[in-house]
Coordinates of C-alpha atoms in Angstrom, one line a residue:
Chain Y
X1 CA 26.2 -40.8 17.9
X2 CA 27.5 -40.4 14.6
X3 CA 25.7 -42.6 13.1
X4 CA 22.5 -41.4 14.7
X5 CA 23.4 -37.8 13.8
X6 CA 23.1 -38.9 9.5
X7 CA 19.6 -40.6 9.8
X8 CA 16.9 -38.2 8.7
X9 CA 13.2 -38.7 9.0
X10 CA 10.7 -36.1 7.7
X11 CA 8.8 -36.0 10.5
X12 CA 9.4 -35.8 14.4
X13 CA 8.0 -38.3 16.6
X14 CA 5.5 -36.0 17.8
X15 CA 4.6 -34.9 14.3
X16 CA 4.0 -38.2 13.1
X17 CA 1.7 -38.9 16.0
X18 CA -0.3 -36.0 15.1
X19 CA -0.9 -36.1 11.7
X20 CA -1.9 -39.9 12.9
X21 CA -4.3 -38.3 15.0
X22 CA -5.4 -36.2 11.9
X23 CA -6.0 -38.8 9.8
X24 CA -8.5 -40.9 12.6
X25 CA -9.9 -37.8 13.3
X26 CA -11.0 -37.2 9.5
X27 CA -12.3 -40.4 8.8
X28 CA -14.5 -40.5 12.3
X29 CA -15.9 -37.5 10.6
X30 CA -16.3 -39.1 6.9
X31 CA -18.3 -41.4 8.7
X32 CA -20.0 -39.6 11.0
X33 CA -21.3 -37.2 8.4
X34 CA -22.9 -40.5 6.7
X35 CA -24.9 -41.6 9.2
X36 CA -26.5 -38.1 10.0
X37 CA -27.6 -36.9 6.8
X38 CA -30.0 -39.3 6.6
X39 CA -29.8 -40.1 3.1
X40 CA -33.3 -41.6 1.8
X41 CA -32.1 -44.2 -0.7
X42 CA -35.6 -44.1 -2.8
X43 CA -35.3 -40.5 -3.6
X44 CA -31.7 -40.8 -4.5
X45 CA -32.4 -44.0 -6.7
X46 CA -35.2 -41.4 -9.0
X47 CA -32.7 -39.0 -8.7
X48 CA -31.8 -39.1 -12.8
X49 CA -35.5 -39.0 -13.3
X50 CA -36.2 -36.1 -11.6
X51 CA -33.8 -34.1 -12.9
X52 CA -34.5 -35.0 -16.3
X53 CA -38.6 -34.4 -15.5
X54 CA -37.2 -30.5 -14.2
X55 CA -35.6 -29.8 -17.1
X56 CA -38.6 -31.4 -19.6
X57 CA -41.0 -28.9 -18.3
X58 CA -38.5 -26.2 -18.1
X59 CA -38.0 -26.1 -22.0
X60 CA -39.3 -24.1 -24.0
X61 CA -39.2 -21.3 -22.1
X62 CA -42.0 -18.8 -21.7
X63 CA -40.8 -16.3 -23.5
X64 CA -43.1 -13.9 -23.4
X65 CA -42.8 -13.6 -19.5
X66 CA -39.5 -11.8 -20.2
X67 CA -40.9 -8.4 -21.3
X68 CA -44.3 -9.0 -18.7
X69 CA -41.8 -9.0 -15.5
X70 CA -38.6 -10.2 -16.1
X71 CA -36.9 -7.2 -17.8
X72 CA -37.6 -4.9 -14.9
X73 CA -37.1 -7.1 -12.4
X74 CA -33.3 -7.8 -14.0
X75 CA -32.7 -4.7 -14.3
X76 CA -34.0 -3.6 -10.5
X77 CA -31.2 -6.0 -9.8
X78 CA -28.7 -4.3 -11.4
X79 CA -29.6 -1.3 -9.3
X80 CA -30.2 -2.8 -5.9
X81 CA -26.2 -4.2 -6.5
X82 CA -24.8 -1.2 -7.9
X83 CA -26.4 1.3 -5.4
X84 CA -25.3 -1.4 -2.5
X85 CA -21.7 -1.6 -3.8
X86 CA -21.5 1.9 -3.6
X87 CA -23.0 2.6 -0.9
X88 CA -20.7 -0.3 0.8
X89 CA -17.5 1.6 -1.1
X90 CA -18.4 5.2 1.0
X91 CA -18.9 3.2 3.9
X92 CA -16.1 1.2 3.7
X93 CA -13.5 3.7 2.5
X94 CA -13.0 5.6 6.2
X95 CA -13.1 2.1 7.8
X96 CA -10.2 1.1 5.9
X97 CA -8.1 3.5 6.6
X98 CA -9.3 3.2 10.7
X99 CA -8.2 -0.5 10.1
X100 CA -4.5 -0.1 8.3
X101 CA -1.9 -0.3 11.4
X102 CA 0.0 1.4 9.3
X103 CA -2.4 4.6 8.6
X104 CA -4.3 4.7 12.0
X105 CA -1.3 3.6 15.0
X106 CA -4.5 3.4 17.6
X107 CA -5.0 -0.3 18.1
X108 CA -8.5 0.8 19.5
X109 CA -9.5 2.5 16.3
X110 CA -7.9 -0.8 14.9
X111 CA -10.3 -2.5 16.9
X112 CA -13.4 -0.4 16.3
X113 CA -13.2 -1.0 12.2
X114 CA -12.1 -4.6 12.6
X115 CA -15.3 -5.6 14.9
X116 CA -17.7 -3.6 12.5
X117 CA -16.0 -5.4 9.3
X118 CA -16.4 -8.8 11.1
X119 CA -20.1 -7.6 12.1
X120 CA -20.6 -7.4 8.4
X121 CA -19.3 -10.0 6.8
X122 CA -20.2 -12.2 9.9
X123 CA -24.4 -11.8 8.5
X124 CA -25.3 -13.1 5.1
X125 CA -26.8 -11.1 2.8
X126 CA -30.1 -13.0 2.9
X127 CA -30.1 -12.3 6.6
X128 CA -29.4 -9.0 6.2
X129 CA -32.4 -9.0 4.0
X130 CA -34.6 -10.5 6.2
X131 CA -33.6 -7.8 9.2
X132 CA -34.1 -4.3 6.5
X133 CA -37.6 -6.1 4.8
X134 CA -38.7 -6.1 8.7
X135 CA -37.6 -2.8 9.6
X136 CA -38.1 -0.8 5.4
X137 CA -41.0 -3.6 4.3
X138 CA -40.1 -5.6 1.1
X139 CA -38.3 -3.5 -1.7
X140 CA -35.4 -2.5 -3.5
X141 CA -34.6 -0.7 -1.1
X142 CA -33.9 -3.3 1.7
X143 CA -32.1 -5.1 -0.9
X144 CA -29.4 -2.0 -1.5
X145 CA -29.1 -2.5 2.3
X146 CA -28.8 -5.1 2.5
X147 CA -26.1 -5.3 0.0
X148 CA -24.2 -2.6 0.7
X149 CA -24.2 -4.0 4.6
X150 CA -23.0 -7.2 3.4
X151 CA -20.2 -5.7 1.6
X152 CA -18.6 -2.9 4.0
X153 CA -17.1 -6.1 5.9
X154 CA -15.3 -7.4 2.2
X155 CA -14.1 -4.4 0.6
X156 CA -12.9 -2.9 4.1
X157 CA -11.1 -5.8 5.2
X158 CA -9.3 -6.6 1.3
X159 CA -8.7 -2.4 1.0
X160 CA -7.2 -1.8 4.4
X161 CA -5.2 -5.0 3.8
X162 CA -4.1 -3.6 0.7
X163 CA -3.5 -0.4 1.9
X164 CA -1.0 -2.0 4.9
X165 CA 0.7 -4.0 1.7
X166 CA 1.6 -0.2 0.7
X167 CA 5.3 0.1 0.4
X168 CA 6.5 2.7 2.8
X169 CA 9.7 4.0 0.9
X170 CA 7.1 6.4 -1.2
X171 CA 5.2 7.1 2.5
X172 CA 8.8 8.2 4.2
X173 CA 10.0 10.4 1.2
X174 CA 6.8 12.5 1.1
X175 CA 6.7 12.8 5.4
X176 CA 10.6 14.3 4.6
X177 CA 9.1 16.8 2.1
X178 CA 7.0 18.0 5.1
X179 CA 3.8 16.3 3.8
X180 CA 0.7 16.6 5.7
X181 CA -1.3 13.6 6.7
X182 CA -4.1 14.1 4.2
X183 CA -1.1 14.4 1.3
X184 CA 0.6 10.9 2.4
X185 CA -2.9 9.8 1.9
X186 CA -3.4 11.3 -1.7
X187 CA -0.5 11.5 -3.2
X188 CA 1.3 8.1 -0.9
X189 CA -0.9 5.7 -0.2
X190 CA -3.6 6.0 -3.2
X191 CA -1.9 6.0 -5.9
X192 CA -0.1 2.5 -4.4
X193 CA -3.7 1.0 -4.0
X194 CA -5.5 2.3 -6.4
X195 CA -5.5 -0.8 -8.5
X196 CA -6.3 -3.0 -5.6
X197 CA -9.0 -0.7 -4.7
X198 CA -10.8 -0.7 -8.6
X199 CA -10.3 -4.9 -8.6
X200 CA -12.1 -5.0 -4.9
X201 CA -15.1 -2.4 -5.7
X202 CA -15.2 -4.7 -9.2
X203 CA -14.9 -8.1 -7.7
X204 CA -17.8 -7.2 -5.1
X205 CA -20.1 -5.5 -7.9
X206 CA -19.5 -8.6 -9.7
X207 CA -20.5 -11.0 -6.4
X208 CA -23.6 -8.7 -5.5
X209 CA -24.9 -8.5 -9.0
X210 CA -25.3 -12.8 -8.2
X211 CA -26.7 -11.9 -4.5
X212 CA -29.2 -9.3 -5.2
X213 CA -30.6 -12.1 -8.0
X214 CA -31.6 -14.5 -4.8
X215 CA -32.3 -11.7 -2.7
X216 CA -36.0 -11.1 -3.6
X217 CA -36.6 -14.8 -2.4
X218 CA -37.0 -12.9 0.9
X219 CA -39.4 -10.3 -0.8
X220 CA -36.2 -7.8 -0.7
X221 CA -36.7 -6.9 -4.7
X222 CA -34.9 -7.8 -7.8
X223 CA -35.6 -10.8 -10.3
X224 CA -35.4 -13.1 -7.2
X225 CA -38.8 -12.2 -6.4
X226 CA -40.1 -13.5 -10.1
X227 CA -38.1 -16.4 -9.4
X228 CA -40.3 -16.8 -5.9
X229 CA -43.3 -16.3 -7.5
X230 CA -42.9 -19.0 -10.5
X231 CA -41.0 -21.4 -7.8
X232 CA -44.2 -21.3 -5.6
X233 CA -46.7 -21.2 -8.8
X234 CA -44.8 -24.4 -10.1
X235 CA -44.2 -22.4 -13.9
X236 CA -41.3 -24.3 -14.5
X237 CA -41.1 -23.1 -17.8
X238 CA -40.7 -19.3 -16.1
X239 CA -38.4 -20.4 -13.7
X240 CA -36.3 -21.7 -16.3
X241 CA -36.3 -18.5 -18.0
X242 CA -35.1 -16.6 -15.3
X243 CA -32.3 -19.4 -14.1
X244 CA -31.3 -18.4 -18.1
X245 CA -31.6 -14.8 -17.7
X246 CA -29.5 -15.0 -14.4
X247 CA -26.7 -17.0 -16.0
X248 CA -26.1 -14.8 -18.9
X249 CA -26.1 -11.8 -16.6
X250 CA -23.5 -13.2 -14.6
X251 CA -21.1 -14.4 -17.6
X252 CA -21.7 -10.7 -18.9
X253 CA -20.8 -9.5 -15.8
X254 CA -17.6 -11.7 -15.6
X255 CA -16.6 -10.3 -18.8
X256 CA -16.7 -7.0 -17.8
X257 CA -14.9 -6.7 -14.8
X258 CA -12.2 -8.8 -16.1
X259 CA -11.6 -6.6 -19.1
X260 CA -12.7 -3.6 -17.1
X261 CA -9.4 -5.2 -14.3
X262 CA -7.0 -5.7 -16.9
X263 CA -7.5 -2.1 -18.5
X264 CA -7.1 -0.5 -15.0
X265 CA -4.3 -2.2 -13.7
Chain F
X1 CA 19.2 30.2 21.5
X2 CA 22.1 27.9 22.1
X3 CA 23.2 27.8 18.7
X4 CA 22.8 31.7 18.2
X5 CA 26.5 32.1 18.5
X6 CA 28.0 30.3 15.2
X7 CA 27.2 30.2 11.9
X8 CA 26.4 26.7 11.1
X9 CA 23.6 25.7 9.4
X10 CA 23.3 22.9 11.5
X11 CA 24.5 22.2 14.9
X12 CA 23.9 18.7 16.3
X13 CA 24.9 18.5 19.6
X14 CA 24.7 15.0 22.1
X15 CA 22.7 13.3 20.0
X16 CA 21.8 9.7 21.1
X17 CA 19.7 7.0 19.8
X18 CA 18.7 3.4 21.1
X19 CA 16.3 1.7 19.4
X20 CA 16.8 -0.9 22.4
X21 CA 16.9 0.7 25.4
X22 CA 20.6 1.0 26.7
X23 CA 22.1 -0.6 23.5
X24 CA 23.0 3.3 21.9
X25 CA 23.0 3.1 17.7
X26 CA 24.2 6.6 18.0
X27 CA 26.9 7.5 21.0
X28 CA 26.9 11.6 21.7
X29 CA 27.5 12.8 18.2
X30 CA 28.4 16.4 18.4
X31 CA 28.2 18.1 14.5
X32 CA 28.4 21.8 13.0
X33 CA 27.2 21.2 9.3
X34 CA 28.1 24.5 7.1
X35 CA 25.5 26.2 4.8
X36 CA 27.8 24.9 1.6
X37 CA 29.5 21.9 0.3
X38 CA 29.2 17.9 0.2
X39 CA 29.7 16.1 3.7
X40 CA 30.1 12.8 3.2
X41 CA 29.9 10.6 5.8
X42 CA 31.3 6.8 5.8
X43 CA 31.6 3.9 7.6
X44 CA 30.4 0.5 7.9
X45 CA 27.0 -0.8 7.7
X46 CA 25.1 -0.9 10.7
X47 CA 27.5 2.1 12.4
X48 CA 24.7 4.4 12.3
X49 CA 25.0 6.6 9.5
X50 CA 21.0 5.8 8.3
X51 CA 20.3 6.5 11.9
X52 CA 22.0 10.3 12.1
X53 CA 20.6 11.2 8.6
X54 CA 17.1 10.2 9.6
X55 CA 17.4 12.1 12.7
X56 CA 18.0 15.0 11.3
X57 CA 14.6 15.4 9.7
X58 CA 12.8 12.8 12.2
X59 CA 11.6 10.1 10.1
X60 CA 13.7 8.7 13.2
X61 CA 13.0 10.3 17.2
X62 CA 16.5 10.6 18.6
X63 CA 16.4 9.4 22.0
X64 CA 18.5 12.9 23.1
X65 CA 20.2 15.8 22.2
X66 CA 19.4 18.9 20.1
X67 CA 19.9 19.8 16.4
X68 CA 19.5 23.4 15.8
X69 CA 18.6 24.4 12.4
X70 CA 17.4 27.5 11.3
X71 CA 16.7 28.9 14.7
X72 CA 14.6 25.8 16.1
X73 CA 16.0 22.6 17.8
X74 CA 14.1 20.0 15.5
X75 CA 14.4 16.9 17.9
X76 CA 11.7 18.9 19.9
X77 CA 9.3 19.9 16.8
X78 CA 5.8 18.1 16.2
X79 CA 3.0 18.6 13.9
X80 CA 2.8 22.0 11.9
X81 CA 6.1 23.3 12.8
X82 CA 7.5 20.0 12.1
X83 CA 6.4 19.6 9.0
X84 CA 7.4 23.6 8.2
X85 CA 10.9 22.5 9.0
X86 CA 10.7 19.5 7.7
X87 CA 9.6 20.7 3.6
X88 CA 13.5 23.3 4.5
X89 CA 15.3 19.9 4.1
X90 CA 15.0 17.8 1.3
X91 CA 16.1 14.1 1.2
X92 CA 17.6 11.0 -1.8
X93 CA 16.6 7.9 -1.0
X94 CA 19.0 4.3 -1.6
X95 CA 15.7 3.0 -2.8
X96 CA 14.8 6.1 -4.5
X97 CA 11.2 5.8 -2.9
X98 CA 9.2 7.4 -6.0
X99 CA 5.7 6.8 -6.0
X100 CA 6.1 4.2 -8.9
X101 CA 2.4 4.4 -10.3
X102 CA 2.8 8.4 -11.0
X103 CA 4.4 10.3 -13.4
X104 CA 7.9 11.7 -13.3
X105 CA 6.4 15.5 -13.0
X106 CA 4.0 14.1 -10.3
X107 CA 6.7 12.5 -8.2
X108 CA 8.9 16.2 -8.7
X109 CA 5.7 18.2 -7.9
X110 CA 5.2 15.7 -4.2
X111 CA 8.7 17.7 -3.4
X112 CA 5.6 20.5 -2.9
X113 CA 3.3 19.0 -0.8
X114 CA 4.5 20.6 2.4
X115 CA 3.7 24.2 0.8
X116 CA 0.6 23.8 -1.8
X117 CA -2.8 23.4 -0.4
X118 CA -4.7 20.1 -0.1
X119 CA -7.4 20.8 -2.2
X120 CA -4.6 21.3 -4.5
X121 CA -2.5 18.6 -4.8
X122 CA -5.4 16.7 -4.6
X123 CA -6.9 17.5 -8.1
X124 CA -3.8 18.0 -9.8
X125 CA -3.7 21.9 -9.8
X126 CA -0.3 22.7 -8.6
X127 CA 0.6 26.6 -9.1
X128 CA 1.8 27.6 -12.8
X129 CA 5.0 28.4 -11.5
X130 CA 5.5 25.5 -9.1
X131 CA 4.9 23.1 -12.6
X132 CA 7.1 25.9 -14.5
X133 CA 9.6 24.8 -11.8
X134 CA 9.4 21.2 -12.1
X135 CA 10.2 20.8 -15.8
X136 CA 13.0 23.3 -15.5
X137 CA 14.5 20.5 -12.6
X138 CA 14.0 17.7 -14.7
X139 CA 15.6 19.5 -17.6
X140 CA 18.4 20.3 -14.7
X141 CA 18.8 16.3 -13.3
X142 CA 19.7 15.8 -17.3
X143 CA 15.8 13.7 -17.9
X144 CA 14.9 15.7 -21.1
X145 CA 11.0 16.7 -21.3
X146 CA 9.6 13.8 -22.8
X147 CA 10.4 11.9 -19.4
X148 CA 8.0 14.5 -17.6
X149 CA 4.8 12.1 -18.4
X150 CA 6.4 8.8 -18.1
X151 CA 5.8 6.7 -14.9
X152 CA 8.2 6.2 -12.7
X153 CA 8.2 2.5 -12.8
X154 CA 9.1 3.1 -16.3
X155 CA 12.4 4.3 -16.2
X156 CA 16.4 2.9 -14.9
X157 CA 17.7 3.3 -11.7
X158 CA 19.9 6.2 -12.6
X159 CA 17.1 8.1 -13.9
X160 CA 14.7 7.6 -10.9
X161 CA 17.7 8.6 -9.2
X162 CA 17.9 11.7 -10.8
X163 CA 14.2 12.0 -10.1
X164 CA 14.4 11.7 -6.7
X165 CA 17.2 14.9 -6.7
X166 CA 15.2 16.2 -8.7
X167 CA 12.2 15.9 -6.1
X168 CA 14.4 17.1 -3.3
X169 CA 15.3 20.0 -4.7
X170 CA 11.5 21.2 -5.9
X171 CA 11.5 21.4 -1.8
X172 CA 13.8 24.6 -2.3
X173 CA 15.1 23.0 1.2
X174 CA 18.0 24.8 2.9
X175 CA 19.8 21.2 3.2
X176 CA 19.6 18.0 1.9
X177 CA 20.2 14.8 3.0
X178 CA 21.3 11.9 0.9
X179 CA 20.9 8.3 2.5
X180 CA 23.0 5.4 0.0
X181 CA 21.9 7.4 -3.3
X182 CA 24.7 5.6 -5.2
X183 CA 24.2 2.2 -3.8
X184 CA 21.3 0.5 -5.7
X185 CA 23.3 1.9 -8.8
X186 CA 26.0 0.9 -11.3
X187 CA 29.5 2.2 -10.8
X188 CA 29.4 4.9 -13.9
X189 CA 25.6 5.8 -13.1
X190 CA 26.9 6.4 -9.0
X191 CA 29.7 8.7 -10.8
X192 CA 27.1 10.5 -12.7
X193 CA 24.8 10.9 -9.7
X194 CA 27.4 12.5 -7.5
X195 CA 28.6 14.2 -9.9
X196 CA 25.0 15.9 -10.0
X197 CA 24.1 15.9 -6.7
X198 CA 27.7 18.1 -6.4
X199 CA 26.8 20.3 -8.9
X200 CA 23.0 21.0 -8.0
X201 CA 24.6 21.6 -4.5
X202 CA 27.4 23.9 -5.8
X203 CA 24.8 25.9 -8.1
X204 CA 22.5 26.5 -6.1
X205 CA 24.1 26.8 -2.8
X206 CA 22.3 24.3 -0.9
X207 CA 24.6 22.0 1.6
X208 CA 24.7 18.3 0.7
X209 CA 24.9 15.5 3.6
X210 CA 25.3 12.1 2.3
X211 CA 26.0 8.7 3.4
X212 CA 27.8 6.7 1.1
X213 CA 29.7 3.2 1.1
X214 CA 32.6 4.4 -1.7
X215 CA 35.5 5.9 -0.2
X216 CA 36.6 6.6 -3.6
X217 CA 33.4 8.7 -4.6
X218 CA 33.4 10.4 -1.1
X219 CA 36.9 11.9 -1.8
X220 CA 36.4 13.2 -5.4
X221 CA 33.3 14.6 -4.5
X222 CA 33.3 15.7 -0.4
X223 CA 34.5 19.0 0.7
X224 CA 34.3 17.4 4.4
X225 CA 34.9 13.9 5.5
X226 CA 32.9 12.3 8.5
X227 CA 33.8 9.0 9.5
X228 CA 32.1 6.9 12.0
X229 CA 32.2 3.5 13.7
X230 CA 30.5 2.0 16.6
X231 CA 28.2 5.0 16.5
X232 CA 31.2 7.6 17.2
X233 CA 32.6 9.7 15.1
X234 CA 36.0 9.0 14.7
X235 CA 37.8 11.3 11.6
X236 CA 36.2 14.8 10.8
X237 CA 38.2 16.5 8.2
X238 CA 38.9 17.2 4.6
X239 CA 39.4 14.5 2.0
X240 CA 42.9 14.9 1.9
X241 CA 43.7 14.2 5.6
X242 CA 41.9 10.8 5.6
X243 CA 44.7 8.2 5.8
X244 CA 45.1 4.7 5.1
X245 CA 45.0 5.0 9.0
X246 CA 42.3 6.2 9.8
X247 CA 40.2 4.0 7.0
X248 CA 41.2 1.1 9.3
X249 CA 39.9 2.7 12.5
X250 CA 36.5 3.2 10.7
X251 CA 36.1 0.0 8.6
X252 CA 38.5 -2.2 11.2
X253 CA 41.4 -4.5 9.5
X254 CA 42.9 -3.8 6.5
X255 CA 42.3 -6.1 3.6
X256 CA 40.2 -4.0 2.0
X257 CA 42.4 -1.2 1.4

């Protein structure tokens, strides 16, 4: 008994059976995968080829499409994701608070601010588009909806997580100082999140400004619908521009909401 | 009123509290707390002594009995009145419990929540004299002016200390209640700290319960004595009548003393 009692193994019996199991498991799917993507091997062999053809009449870009209908279309993105982010943030804000066990006791109010954050983020943006261009027609203003739907869902659920996070030592001293609910709020709970809040409102600015660029693929505004047009008119060259324009908007965009982050916080 | 006959400040009477139901925290403590001088109240950990002091001003519900203070029986106050009574009795945290991201005036000016409006405290206009007030407390905690603007997260554990007293006492409460205040702190900076808490006490004639783990510090600095075990109270006197004795009642064994 002894003995047995100074052998050690890592695993229990049980454990090593399942993480057996884990491993067939994974490679039935490996292999299943394989066989159902279908996989055309003469299209993979020209592979090389046709990327290099793509790029060949990509370059030189057409320049001069960049003031015709790029510039405003960039910069009807900007607004469509702005707008939507802040929209989103108004939205957002009460739901948060519903949805911080810590704020709101009532598990049903909870519950209410939880199911409309999954309801959100549940819907791609591109979905969401293609329901507000049905109901509002094609525009920038189905994309801002769009947007701003898509985001309640991420900047509710990372704030009100955030906000439970709050330490409560700060939260109890102002309830002894006979604080109303509203004060906890402002002078308790805010100034606690407040740098949590600025990096969520940044970090989804910064993924919208990339969503609302694809969103006009669905006729919901913004340079995605330049992109739609020169995609289905073949202008490779124009396309190319605009994959361009898109990348140095987003590094931009990187650049400020990291320094605008670091200054905040 | 039941507690219209004496004087005290406070009169606890029966209290009880279970956090589990039928495992008491806090057995029937009866307590008259005067309108001056430093109660301290010892014991060991996990007697109750967090438990009666967050009773008091219901960041814990007792389970039974009254507290009268000031006319009113806080165990049965809610809402507005609560908070009314609850802005009379200020309170020093172990943790101190500043907000860390504001700045030293700010934390001192959250002492007037309970009294300004919202609208407010919520863009930063707090009355003249109210701000008047707040330097004239730091100055008084011994933090000189140029601590007014710092954050809190900025500064020692003896001066957010002296911050938080500083924050009760913006409250102009009627009674405060210290939970640990010396025990995140260094031996001299726990000196210093009840050394001010007696003083602010003494000046302005505002009664002083605190819990506290030092013996030593309770007797050099307690006009009153409680000491508890189990959730009893078990000596109730001056300083000088607590005996090697009745230390090893309260703390049980004696190879500590």
């Amino acid at each position: 008994m002894n003995a047995a009692a100074r052998e050690w193994t890592r695993f229990t019996p049980g454990e090593r059976i399942a993480r057996a199991m884990l491993y067939i498991v994974t490679a039935i799917a490996v292999v299943w995968s394989i066989r159902t993507i279908d996989i055309i091997p003469e299209f993979l062999y020209d592979a090389p080829e046709q990327t290099a053809d793509l790029f060949r009449r990509m370059w030189p870009f057409d320049w001069a499409f960049y003031p015709k209908a790029v510039h405003s279309a960039l910069i009807e993105t900007f607004h469509i994701a702005t707008l939507g982010t802040i929209l989103a943030i108004v939205l957002a804000l009460p739901l948060s608070f519903l949805a911080a066990r810590n704020f709101t006791s009532n598990p049903i109010l909870n519950l209410i601010a939880q199911f409309i954050f999954v309801s959100s983020r549940s819907v791609n943006s591109l979905i969401w588009a293609l329901l507000f261009v049905a109901i509002f027609g094609p525009g920038a203003l189905s994309g801002v909806l769009s947007i701003a739907f898509r985001s309640i869902g991420f900047v509710g659920k990372l704030f009100g997580e955030a906000l439970e996070e709050a330490q409560q030592g700060p939260i109890e001293a102002l309830t002894a100082a006979g604080a109303p609910r509203s004060m906890l709020l402002v002078k308790g709970y805010w100034p606690q999140v407040e740098p949590a809040f600025w990096s969520v409102a940044l970090l989804r600015w910064d993924i919208n400004i990339r969503e609302s660029a694809v969103l006009g693929l669905v006729g919901a505004g913004g340079i995605g619908v330049a992109l739609d047009a020169a995609l289905n008119n073949l202008y490779w060259d124009q396309v190319g521009l605009i994959l361009a324009v898109i990348f140095c908007v987003v590094v931009v965009t990187e650049i400020v909401t990291s320094t605008i982050r670091s200054r905040i916080i | 009123m039941t507690g219209a006959g004496n004087s005290a400040l406070l009169s606890i009477r029966h209290l009880r509290k279970e956090y589990r139901p039928g495992q008491p925290v806090l057995k029937d403590i009866s307590l008259d707390i005067d309108a001056r001088g430093l109660t301290a109240i010892i014991g060991p950990s996990g007697t109750g002594k967090s438990t009666l002091i967050r009773c008091i001003n219901r960041l814990v519900d007792p389970t039974a009995g009254e507290m009268l203070f000031e006319g009113r029986d806080l165990a049965k106050l809610a809402g507005a009145e609560l908070r009314a009574a609850r802005r009379r009795i200020g309170m020093v945290f172990q943790e101190y419990n500043l907000v860390e991201r504001l700045s030293v005036i700010e934390n001192v000016l959250t002492g007037r929540l309970g009294y300004v409006p919202a609208w407010r405290a919520f863009l930063r206009k707090f009355p003249a004299a109210d701000v008047a007030r707040a330097f004239d407390l730091i100055d008084a905690v011994g933090l000189d002016e140029s601590f007014a603007t710092r954050r809190a997260d900025k500064l020692s554990g003896g001066q957010r200390q002296r911050v938080g007293i500083a924050r009760a006492l913006m409250q102009a409460p009627a009674l405060i209640l210290a939970d640990e205040p010396t025990s995140s702190l260094d031996p001299k900076t726990s000196v210093e700290i009840m050394e001010l808490m007696a003083k602010m006490g003494a000046e302005r004639g505002v009664p002083i319960i605190v819990n506290i783990h030092n013996v030593e510090l309770a007797r050099r600095y307690a006009s009153r004595i409680i000491g508890m075990t189990g959730g009893e109270v078990v000596y109730d006197g001056p300083p000088e009548g607590l005996a090697d004795a009745h230390l090893k009642h309260i703390y049980g064994g004696e190879e500590f003393l």
